[in-house]
Backbone as a chain_set.jsonl record, in Angstrom:
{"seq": "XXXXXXXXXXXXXXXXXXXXXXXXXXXXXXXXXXXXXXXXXXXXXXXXXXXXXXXXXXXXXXXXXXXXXXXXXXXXXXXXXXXXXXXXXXXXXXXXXXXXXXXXXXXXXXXXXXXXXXXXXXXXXXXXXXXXXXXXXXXXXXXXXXXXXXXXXXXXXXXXXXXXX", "coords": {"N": [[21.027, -164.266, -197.905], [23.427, -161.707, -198.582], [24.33, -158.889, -197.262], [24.941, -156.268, -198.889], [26.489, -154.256, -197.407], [28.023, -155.17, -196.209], [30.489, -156.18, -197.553], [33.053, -158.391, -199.371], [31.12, -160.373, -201.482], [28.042, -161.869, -202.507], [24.827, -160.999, -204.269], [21.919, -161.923, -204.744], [18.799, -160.07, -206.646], [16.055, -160.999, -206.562], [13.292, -161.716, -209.041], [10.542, -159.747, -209.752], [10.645, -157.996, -207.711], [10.188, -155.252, -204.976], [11.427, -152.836, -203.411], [14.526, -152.61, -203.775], [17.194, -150.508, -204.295], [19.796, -148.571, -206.215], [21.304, -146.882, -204.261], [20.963, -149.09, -201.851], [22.24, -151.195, -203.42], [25.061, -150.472, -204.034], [25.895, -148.384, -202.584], [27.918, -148.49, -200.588], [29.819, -149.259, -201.456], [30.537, -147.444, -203.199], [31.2, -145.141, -202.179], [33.424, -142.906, -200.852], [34.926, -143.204, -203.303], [37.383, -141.639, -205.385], [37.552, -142.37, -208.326], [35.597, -143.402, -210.719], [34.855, -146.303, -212.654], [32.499, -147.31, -214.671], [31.426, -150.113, -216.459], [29.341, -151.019, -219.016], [28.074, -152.066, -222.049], [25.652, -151.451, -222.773], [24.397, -149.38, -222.587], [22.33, -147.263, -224.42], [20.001, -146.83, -225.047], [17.368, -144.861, -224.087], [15.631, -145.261, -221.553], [17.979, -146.095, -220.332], [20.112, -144.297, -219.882], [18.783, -142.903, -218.694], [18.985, -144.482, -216.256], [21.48, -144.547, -215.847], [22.149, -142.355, -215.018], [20.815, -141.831, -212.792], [22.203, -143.793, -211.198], [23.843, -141.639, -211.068], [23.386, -139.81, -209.288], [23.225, -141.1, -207.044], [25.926, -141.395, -206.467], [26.956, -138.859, -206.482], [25.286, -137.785, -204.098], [26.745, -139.465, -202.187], [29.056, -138.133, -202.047], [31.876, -135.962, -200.264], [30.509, -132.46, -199.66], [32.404, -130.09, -201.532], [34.135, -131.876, -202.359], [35.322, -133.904, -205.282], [34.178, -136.731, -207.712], [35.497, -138.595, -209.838], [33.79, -140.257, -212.661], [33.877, -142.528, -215.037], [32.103, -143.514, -217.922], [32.091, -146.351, -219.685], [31.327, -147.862, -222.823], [28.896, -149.157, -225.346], [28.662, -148.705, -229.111], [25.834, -148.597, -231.226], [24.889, -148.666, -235.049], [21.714, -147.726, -234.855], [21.191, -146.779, -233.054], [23.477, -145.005, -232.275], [23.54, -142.003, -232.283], [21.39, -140.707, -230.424], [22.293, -141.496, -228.664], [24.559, -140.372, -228.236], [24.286, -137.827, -227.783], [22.04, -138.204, -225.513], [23.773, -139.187, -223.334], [26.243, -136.578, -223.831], [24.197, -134.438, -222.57], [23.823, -135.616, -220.266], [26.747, -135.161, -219.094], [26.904, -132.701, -219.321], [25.316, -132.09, -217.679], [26.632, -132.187, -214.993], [28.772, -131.051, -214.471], [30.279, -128.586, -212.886], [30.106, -129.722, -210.279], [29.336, -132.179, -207.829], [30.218, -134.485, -209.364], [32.117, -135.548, -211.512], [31.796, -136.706, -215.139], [32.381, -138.466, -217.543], [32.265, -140.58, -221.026], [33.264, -142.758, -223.076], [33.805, -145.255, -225.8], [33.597, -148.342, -226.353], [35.296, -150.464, -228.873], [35.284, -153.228, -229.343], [34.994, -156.292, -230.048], [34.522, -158.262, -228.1], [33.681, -157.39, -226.035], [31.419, -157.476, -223.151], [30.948, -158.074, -220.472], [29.705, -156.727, -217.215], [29.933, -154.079, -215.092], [31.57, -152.289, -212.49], [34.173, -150.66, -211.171], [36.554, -149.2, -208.381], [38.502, -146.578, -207.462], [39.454, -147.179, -204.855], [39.411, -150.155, -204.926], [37.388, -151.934, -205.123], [35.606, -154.049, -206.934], [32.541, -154.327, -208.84], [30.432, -156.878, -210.285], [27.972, -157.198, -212.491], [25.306, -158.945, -213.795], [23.448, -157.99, -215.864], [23.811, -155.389, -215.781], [23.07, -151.931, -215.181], [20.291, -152.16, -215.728], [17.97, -153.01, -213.983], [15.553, -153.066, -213.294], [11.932, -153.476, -214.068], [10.368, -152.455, -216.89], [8.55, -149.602, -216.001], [5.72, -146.788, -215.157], [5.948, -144.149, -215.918], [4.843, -141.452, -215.901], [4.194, -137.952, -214.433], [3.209, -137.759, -211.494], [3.921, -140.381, -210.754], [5.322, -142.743, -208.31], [6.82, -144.919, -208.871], [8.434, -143.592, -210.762], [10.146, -141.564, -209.086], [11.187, -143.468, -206.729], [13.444, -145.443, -206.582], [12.848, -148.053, -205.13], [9.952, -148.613, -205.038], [9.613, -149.863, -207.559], [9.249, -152.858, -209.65], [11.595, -155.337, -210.124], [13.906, -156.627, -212.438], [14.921, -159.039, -211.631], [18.568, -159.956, -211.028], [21.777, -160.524, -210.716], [24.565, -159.804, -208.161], [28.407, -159.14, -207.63], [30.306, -159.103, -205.305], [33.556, -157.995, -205.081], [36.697, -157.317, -203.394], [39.373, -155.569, -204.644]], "CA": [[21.494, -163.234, -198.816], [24.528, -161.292, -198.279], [24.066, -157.568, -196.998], [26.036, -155.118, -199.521], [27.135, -152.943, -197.084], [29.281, -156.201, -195.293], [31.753, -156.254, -197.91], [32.994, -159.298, -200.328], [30.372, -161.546, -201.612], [26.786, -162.075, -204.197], [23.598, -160.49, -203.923], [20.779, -162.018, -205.697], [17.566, -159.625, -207.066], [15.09, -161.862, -207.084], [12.512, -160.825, -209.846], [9.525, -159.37, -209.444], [10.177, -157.791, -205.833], [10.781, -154.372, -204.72], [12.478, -152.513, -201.919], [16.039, -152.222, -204.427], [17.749, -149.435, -205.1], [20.942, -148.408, -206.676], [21.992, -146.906, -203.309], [20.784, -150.11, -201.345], [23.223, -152.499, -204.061], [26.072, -150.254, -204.522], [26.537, -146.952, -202.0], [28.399, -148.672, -199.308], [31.078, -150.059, -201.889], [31.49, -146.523, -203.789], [32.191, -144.248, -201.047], [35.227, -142.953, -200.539], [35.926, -143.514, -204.474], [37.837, -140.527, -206.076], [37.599, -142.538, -208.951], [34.723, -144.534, -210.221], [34.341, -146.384, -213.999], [31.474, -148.251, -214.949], [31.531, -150.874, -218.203], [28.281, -151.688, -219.425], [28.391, -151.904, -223.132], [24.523, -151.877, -223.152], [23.657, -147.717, -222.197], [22.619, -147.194, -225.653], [18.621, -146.873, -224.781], [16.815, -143.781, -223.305], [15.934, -145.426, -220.298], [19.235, -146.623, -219.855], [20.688, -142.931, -220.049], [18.09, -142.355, -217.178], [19.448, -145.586, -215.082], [23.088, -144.176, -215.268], [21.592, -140.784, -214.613], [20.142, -142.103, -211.157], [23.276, -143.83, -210.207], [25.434, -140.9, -210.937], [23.198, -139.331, -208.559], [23.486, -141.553, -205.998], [27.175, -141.421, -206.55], [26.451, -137.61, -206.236], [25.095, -137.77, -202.744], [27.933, -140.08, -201.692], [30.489, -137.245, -202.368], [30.985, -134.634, -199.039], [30.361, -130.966, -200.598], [34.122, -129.511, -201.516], [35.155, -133.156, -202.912], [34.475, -134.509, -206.801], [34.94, -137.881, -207.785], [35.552, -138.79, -211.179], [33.229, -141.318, -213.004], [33.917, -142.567, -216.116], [31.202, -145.023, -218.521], [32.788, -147.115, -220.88], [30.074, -148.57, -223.557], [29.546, -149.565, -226.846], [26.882, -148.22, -229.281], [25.43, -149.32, -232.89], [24.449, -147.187, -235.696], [20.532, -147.079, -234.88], [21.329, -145.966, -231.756], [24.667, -143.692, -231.775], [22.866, -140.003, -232.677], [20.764, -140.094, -229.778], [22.963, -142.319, -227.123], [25.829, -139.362, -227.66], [22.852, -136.899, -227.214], [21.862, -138.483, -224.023], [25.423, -139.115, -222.979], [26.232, -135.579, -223.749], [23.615, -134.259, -221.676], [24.037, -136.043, -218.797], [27.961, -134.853, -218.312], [26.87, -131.32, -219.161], [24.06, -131.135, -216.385], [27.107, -133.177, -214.054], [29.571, -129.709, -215.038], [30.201, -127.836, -211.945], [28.69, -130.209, -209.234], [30.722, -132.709, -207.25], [30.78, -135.747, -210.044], [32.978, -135.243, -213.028], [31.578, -137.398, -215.789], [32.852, -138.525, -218.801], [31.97, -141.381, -221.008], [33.459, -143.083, -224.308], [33.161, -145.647, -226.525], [34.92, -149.444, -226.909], [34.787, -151.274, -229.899], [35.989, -154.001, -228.91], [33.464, -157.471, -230.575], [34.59, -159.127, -226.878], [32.999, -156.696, -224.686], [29.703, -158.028, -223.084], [30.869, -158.186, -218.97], [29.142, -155.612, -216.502], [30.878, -153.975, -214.235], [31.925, -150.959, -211.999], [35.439, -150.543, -210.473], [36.59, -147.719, -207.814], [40.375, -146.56, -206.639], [39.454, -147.974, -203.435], [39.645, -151.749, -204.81], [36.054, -152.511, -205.428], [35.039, -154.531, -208.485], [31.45, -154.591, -208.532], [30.01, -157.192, -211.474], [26.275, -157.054, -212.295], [24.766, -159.435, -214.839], [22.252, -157.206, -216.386], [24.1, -154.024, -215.857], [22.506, -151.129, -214.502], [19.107, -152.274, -215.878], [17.81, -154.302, -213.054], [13.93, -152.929, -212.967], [11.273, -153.5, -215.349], [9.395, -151.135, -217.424], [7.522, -148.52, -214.954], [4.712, -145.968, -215.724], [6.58, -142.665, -216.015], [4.305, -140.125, -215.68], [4.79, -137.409, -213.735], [3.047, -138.215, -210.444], [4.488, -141.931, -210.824], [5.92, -143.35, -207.448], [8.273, -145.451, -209.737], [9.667, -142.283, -211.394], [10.631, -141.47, -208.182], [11.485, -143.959, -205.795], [13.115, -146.69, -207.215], [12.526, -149.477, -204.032], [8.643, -148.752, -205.351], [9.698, -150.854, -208.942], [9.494, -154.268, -210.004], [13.457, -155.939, -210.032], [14.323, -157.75, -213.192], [16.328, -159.715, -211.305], [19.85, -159.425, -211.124], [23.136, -161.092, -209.546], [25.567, -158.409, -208.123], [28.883, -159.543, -207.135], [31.397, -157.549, -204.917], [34.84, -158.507, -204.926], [37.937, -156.583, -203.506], [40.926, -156.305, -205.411]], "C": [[22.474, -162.313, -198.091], [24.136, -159.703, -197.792], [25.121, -157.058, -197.8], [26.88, -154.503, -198.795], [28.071, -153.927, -195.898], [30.617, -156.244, -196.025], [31.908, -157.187, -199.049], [31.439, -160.142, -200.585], [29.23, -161.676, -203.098], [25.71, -161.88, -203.553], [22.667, -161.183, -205.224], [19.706, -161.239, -205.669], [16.757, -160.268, -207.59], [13.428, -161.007, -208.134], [11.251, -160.675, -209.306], [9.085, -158.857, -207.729], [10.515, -156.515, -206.022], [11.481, -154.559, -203.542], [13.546, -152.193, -202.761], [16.296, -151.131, -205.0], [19.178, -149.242, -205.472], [21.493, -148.256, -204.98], [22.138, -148.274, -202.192], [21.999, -151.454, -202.036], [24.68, -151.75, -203.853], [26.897, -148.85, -203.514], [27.571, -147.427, -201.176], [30.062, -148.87, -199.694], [31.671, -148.678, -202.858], [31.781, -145.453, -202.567], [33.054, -144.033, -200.586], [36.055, -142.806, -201.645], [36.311, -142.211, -204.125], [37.499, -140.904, -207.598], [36.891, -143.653, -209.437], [34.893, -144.78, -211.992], [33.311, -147.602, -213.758], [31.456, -148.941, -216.36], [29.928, -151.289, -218.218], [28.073, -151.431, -221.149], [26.696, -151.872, -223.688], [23.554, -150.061, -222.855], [23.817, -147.106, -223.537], [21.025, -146.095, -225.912], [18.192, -144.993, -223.948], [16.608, -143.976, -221.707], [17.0, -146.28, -219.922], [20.098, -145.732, -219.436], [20.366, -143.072, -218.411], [18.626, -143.588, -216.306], [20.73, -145.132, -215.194], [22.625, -142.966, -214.901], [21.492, -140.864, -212.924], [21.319, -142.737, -210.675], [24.21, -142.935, -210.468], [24.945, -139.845, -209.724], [23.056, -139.878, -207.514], [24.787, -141.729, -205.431], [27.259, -139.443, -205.718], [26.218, -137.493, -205.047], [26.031, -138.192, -202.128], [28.988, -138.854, -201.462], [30.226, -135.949, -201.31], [31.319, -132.905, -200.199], [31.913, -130.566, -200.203], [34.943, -130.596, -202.122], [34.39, -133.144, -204.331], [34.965, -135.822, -206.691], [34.506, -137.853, -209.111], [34.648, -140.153, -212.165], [33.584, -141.425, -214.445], [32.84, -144.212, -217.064], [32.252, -145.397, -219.695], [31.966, -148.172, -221.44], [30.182, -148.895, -224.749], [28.122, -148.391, -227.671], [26.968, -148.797, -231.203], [24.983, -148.517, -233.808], [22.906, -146.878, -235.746], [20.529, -146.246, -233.82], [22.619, -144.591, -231.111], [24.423, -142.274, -231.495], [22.246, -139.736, -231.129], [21.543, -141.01, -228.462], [24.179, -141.105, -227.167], [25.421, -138.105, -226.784], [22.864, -136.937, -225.722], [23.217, -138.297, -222.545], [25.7, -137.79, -222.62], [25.632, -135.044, -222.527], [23.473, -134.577, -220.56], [26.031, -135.048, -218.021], [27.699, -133.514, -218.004], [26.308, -130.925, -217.77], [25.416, -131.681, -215.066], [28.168, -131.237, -214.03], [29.408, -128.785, -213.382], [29.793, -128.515, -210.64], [30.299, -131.334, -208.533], [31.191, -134.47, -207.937], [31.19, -135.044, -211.571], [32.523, -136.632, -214.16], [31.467, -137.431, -217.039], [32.58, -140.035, -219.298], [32.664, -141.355, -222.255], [33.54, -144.698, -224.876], [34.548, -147.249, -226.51], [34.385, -150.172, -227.738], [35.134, -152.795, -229.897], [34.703, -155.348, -229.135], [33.269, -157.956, -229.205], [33.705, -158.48, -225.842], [31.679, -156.753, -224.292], [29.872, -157.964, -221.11], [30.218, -156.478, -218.377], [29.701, -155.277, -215.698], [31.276, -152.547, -213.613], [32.729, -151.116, -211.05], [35.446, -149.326, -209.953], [38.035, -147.881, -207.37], [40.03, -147.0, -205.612], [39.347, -149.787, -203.304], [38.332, -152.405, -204.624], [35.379, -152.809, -206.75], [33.746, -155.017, -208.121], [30.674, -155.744, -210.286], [28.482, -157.577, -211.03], [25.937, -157.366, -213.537], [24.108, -158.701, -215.81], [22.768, -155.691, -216.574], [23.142, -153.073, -214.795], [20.38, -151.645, -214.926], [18.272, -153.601, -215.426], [16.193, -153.59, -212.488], [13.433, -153.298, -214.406], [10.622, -152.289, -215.468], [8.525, -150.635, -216.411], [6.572, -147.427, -215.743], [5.74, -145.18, -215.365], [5.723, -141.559, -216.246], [4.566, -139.339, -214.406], [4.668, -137.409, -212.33], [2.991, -139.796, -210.489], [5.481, -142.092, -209.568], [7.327, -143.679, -207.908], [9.524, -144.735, -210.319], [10.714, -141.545, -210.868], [11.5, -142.061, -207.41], [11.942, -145.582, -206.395], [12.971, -148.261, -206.449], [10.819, -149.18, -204.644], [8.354, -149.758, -207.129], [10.305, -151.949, -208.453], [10.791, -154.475, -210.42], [12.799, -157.051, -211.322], [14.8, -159.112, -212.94], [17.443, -159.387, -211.497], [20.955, -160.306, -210.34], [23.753, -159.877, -209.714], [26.703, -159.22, -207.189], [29.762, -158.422, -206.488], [32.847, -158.38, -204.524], [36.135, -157.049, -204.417], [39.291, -156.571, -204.018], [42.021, -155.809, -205.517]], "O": [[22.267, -162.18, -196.885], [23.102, -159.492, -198.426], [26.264, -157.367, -197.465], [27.962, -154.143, -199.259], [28.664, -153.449, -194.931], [31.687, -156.324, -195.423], [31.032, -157.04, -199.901], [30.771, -160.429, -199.592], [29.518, -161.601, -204.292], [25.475, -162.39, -202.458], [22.799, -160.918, -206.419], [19.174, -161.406, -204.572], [16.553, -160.306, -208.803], [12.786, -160.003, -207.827], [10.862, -161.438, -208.422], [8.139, -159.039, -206.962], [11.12, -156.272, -207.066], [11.925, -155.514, -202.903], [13.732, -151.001, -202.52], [15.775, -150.743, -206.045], [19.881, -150.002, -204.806], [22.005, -149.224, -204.417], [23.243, -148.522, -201.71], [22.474, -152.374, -201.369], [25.557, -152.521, -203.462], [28.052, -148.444, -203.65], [28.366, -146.507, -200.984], [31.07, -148.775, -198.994], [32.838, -148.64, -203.246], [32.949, -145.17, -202.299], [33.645, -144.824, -199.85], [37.245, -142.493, -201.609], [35.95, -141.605, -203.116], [37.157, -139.945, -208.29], [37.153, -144.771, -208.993], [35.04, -143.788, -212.705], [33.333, -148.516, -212.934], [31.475, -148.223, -217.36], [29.466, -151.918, -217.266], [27.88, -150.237, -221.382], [26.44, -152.208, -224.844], [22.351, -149.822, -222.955], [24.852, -146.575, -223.94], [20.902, -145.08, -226.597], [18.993, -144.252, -223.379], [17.099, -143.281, -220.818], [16.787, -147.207, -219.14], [20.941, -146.12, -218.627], [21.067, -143.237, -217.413], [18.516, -143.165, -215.156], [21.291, -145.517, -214.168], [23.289, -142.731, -213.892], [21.991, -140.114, -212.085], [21.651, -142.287, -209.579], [25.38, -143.206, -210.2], [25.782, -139.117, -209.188], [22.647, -139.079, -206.673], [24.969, -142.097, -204.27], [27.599, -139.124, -204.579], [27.177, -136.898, -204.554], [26.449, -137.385, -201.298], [29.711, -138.911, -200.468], [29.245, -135.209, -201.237], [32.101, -132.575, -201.091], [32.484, -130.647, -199.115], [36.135, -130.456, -202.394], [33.298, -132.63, -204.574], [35.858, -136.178, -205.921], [33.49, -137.306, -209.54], [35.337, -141.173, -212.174], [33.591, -140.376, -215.089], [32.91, -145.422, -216.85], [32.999, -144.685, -220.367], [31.801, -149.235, -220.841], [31.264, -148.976, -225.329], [27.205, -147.71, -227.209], [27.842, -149.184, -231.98], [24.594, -147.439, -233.358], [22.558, -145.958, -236.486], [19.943, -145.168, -233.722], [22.67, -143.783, -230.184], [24.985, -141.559, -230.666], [22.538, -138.671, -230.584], [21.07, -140.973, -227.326], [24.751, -140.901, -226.096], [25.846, -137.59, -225.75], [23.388, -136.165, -224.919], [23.403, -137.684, -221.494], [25.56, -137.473, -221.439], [26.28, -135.084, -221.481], [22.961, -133.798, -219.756], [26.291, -134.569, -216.917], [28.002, -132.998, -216.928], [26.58, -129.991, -217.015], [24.947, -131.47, -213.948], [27.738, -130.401, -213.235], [28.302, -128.455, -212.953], [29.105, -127.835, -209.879], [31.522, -131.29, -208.667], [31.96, -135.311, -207.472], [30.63, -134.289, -212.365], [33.08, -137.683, -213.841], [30.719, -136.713, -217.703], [32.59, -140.89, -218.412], [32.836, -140.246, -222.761], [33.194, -145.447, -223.963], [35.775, -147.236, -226.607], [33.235, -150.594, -227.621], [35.147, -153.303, -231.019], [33.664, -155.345, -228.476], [32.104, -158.145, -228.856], [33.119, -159.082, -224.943], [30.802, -156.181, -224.94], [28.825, -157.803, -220.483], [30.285, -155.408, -218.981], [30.296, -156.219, -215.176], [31.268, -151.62, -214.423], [32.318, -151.648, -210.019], [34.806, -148.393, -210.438], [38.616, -148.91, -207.024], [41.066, -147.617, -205.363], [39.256, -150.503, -202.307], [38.262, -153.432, -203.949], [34.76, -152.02, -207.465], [33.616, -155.919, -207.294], [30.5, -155.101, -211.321], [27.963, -157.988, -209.992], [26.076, -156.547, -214.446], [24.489, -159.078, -216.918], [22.245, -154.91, -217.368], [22.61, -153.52, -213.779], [19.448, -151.298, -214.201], [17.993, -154.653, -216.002], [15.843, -153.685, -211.312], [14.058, -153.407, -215.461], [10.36, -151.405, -214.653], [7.691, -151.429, -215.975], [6.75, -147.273, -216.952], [6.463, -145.555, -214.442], [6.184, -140.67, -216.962], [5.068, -139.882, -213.421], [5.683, -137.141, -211.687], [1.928, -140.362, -210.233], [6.567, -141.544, -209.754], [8.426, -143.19, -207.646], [10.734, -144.942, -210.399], [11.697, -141.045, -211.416], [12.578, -141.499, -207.219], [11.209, -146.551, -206.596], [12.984, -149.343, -207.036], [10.414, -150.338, -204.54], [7.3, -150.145, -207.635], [11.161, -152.201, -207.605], [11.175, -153.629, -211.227], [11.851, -157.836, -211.325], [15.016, -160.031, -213.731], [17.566, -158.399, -212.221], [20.675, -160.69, -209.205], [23.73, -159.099, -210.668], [26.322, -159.858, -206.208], [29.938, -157.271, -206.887], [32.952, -159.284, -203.695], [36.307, -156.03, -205.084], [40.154, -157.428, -203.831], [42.934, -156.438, -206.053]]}, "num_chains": 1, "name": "protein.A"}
């Protein structure tokens, strides 16, 4: 298996393992952005909100205090789900407002759009089968490990590719 933080190549998340975290798949390849977008046409869900939530804060740490970098989601959404995915949405850029990630998200309608994916000005196309939702369902209560720490959750599986471009 490839180490992330080497550079080009494919990471497999084999299911049902821990140890993975957003920063562990993806910190090594955004650092440095200024400018980060993410496509997943599938952040529609509540805990999907909260899985871009956690990598905008790992994006967040990445960034030295006095810098911002700009993230932008680009998704889709359906009409059971629009009211409370703008909601979520919403709320996430607001609490982002003042801090060192600028985040903005909107909407493609586009029937074709199904690839996963997160690009940075520094020439890193990251594609990820599954998207950001590469754990399974966790207990969420409030003294929950999982809620916390996400190398303590079960991996969906996942392929993650890293290409420079």
């Amino acid at each position: 298996m490839l180490d992330p933080a080497v550079g080009s190549g494919h990471v497999v998340v084999p299911e049902n393992t821990k140890g993975w975290s957003y920063r562990r798949l993806f910190a090594s390849h955004l650092k440095g952005a200024r400018r980060i977008t993410i496509r997943d046409p599938f952040v529609r869900l509540f805990f999907q909100a909260r899985n871009l939530m956690e990598l905008l804060q790992v994006i967040h740490d990445l960034v030295p205090e006095g810098d911002e970098v700009s993230v932008k989601l680009i998704t889709q959404s359906d009409a059971e789900t629009a009211m409370k995915q703008a909601e979520h949405l919403d709320q996430i850029a607001s609490s982002f407002v003042g801090s060192r990630v600028a985040f903005s998200w909107e909407l493609d309608h586009s029937p074709n759009f199904h690839a996963r994916s997160i690009t940075t000005d520094t020439g890193w196309e990251i594609t990820i089968d599954r998207g950001l939702d590469i754990f399974q369902k966790f207990e969420s209560g409030p003294f929950s490990a999982e809620q916390a720490i996400q190398e303590t959750r079960l991996t969906g599986g996942a392929e993650v590719s890293y290409l420079k471009v």
